[in-house]
Short mmCIF file of C-alpha atoms in Angstrom, two decimals:
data_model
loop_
_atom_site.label_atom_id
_atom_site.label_comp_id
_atom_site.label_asym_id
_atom_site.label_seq_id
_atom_site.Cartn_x
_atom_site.Cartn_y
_atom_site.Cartn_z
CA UNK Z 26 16.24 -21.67 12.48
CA UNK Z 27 16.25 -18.16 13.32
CA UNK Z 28 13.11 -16.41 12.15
CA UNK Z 29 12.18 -14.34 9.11
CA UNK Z 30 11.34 -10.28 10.01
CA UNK Z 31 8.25 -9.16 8.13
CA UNK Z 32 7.24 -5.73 7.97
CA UNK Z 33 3.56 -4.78 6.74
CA UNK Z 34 3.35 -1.61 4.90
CA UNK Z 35 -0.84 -0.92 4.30
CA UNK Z 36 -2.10 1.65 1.35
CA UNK Z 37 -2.71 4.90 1.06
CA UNK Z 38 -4.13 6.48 4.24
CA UNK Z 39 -4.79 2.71 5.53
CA UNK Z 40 -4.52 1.51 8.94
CA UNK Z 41 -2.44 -2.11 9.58
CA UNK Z 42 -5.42 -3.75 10.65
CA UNK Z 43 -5.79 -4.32 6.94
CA UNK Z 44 -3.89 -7.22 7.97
CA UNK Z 45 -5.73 -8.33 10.53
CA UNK Z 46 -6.48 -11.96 8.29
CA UNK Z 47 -3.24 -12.44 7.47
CA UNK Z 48 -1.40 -15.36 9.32
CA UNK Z 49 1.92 -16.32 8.58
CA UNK Z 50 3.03 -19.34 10.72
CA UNK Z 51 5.00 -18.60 13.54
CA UNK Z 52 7.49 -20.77 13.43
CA UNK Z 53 8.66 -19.59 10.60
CA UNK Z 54 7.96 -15.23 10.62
CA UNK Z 55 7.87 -12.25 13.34
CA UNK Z 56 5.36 -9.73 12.09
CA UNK Z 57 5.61 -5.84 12.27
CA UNK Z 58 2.96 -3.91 11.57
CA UNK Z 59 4.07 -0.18 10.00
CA UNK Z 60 1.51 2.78 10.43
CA UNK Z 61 1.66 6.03 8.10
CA UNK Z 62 3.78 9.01 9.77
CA UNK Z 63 2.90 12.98 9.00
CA UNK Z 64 5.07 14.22 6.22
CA UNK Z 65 7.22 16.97 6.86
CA UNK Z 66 6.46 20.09 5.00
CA UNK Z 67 6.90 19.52 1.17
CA UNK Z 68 9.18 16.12 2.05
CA UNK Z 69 9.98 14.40 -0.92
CA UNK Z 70 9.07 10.49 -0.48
CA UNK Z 71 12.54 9.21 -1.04
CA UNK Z 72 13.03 11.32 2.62
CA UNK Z 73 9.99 10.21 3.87
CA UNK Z 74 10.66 6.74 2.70
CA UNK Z 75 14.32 7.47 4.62
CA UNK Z 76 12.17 7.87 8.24
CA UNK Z 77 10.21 5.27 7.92
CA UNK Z 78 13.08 2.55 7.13
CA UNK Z 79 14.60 4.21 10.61
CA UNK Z 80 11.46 1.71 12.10
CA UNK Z 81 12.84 -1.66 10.64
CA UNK Z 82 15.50 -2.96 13.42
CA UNK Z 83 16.45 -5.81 11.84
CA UNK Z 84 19.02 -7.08 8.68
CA UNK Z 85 17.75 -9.52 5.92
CA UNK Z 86 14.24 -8.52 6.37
CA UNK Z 87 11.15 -9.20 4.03
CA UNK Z 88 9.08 -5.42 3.49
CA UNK Z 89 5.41 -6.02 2.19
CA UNK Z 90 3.76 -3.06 1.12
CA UNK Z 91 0.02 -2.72 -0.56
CA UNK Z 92 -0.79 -0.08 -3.00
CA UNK Z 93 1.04 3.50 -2.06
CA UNK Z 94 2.60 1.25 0.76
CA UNK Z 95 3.41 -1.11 -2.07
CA UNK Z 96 5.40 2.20 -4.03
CA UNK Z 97 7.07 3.29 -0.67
CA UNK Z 98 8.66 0.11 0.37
CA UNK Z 99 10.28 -0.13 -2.97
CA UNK Z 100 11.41 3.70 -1.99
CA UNK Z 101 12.57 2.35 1.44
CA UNK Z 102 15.00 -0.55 -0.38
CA UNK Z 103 18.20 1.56 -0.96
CA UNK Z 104 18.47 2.54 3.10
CA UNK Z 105 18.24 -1.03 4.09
CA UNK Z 106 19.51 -4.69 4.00
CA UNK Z 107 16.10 -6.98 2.57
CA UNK Z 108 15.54 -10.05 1.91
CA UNK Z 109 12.74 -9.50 -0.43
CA UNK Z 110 10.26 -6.61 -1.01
CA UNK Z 111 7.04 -7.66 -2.13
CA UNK Z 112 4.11 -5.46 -3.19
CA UNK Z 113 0.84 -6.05 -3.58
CA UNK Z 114 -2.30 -4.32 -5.67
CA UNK Z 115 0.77 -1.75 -6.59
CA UNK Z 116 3.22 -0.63 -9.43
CA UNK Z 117 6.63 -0.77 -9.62
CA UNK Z 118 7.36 1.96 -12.07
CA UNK Z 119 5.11 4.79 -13.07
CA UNK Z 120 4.52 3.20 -16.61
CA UNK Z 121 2.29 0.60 -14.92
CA UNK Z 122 0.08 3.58 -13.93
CA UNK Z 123 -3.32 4.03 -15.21
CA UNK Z 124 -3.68 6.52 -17.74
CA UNK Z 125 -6.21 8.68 -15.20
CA UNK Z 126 -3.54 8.97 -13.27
CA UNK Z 127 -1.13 9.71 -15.87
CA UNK Z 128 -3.33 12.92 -16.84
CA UNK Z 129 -4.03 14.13 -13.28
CA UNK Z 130 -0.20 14.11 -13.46
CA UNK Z 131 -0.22 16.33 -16.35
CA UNK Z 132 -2.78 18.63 -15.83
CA UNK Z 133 -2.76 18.81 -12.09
CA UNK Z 134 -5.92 17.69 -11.75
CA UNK Z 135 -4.76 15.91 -8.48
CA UNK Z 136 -4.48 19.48 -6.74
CA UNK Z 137 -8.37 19.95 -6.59
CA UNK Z 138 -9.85 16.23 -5.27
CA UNK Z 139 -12.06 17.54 -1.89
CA UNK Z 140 -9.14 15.30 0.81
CA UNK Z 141 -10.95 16.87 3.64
CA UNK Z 142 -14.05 15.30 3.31
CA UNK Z 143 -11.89 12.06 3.80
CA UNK Z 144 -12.17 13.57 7.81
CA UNK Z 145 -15.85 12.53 8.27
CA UNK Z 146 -16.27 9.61 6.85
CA UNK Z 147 -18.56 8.86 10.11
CA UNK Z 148 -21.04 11.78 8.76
CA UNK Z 149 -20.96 10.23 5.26
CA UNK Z 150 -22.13 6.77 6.60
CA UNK Z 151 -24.74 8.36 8.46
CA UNK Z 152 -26.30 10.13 5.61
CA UNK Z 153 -25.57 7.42 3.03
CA UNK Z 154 -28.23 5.63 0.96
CA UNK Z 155 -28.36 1.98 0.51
CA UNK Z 156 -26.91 -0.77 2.01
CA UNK Z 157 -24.05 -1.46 -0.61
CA UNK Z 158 -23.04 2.12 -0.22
CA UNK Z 159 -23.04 1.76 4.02
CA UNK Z 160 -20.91 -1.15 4.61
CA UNK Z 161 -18.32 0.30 2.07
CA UNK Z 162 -18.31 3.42 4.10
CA UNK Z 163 -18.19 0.87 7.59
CA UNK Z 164 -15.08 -0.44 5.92
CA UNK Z 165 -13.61 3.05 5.10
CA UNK Z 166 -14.62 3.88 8.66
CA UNK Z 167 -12.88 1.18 10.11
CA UNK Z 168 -9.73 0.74 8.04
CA UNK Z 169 -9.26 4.45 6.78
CA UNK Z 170 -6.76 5.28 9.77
CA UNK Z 171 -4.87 8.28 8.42
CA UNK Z 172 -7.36 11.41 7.23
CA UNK Z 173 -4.81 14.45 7.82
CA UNK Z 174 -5.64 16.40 4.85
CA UNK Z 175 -1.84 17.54 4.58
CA UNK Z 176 -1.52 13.81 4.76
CA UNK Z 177 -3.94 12.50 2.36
CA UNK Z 178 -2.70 16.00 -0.50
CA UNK Z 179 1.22 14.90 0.11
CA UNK Z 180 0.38 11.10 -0.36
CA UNK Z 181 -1.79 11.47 -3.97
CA UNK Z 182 0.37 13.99 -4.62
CA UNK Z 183 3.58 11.27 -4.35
CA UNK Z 184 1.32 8.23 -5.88
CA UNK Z 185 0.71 10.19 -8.68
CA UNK Z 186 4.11 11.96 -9.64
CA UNK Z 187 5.73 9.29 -8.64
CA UNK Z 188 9.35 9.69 -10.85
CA UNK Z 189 10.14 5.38 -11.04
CA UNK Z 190 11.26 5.22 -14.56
CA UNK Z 191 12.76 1.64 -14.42
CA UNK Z 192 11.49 -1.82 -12.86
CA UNK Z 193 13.40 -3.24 -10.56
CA UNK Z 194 13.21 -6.96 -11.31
CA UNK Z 195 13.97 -8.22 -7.82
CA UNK Z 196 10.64 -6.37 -6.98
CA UNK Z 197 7.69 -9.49 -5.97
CA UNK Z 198 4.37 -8.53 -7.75
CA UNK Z 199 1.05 -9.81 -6.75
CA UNK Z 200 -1.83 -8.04 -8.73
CA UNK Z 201 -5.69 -9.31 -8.64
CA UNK Z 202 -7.00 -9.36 -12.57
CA UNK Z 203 -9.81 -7.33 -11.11
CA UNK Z 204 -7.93 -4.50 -9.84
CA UNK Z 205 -10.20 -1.70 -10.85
CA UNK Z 206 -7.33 1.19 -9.52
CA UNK Z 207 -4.31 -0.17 -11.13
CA UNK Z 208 -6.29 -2.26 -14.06
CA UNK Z 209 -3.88 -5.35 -15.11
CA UNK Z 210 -3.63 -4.49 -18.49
CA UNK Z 211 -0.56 -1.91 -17.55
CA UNK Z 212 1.17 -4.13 -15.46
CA UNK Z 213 3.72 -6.52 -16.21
CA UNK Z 214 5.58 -9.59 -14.30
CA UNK Z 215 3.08 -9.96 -11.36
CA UNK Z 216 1.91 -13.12 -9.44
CA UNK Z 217 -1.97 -13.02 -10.75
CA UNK Z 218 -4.66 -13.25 -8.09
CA UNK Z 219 -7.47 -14.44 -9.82
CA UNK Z 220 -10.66 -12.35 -9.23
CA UNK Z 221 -8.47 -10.29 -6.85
CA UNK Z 222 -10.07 -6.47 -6.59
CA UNK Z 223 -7.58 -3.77 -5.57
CA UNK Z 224 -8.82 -4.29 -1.64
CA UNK Z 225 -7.76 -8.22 -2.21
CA UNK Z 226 -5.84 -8.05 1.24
CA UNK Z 227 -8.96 -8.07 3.04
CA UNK Z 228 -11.15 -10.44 0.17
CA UNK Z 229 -8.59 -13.01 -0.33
CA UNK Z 230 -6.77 -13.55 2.93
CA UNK Z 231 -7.11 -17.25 2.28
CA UNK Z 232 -4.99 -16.98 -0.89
CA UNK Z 233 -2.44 -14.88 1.00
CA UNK Z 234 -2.25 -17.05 3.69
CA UNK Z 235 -1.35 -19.99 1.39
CA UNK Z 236 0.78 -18.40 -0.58
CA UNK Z 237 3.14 -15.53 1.22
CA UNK Z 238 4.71 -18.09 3.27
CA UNK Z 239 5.63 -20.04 0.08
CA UNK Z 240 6.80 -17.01 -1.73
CA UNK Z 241 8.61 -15.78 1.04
CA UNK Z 242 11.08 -18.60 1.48
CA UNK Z 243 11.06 -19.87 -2.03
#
C-alpha cells in the first residue's frame, strides 16, 4: 500500500514544531511539515493560499491545518487534488467566529493591536512576573516562529475579514470544548475534544495520536 501524504499547516505566526508530539505511524503516512511564507504586499489570502499549495508535490493528499492554518488550508483546497482537509481549533466559515472578532471586523479595531511587540517576546519573558506568566512566554518563545510585523498585521487582518460565507461539509472539524479563542458555542459539526483548549495540539497529543490515523483513513 502506497502511503498517505500529510501536510501540517500550524496557526497563526506558529512554527511546525507545534507538531513535534504528533506521530502518525509510518507505515501508513509521510509527513510534511509547512512553515508560514511573507505575504506579498496587500496579497489577498486566496493568492497567498495559491503559493503555498505550489509546496504540496503530491495528488490525493490529506492538508491539516490548526487555527489560521486551519482557515488557509480550506483556502488552499480549490488549487489542489485532497484527500481530506482537516482543521483543527479553527472555523470553517466566518459565522463560527467569535463575536470579538466579528466587531474588530466592523470597527477596525484589528488595525491598532501593538504586532511589533510580538518581535521580543525574549525581553517580555525576561521582565515577566510569575511563574504561570514565564513558561507561557517560554512557549511563545519557542513555538512563536513567524514575528514579521507585516506578517503578523496581514495574517489578523485575513483571520478576521475572512469573507467564507458557506461551510463546506467535506471540511473535518476537531474543536476542544475549552477553546477559549474560537468558544464552541459558535461552532457547528466538529469532532469534540473534550477539555481541549485552543493550544490542544501541544496538550492533547495523546488524543491526536489515537485518533488522526483513524480519521484519516476512515
Amino acid at each position: 500500500m502506497s502511503k498517505i501524504h500529510v501536510y501540517f499547516m500550524p496557526g497563526l505566526a506558529a512554527s511546525p514544531t507545534i507538531f513535534e508530539m504528533i506521530d502518525l505511524p509510518k507505515d501508513n503516512f509521510e509527513v510534511h511539515l509547512l512553515h508560514w511564507l511573507l505575504p506579498e504586499k496587500n496579497e489577498m489570502l486566496v493568492d497567498y493560499a495559491k503559493r503555498m499549495a505550489e509546496n504540496v508535490k503530491q495528488e490525493n493528499t490529506v492538508l491539516i491545518g490548526v487555527s489560521f492554518g486551519g482557515v488557509l488550508v480550506q483556502e488552499m483546497k480549490q488549487f489542489l487534488t485532497t484527500k481530506k482537509i482537516i482543521i483543527i481549533s479553527s472555523v470553517r466559515s466566518n459565522s463560527e467566529l467569535p463575536r470579538r472578532m466579528k466587531i474588530a471586523k466592523t470597527t477596525k479595531a484589528y488595525k491598532l493591536l501593538p504586532t511589533g511587540l510580538l518581535q521580543d517576546v525574549e525581553l517580555f519573558t525576561k521582565y515577566a512576573f510569575g511563574d504561570t506568566l514565564k513558561k507561557k512566554l517560554k512557549l511563545y518563545e519557542k513555538y512563536l516562529h513567524m514575528r514579521n510585523k507585516e506578517y503578523l498585521d496581514w495574517a489578523i487582518e485575513q483571520m478576521i475579514c475572512w469573507n467564507r460565507t458557506k461551510i463546506d461539509m467535506e471540511v473535518i472539524h476537531i474543536h476542544g470544548d475549552a477553546d477559549e479563542v474560537f468558544p464552541v458555542k459558535n461552532i457547528n459539526g466538529f469532532i469534540n475534544v473534550k477539555g481541549g483548549t485552543h493550544a490542544m495540539i501541544l496538550s492533547k497529543y495523546k488524543w491526536f495520536n489515537t485518533n488522526l490515523p483513524k480519521i484519516i483513513l476512515e
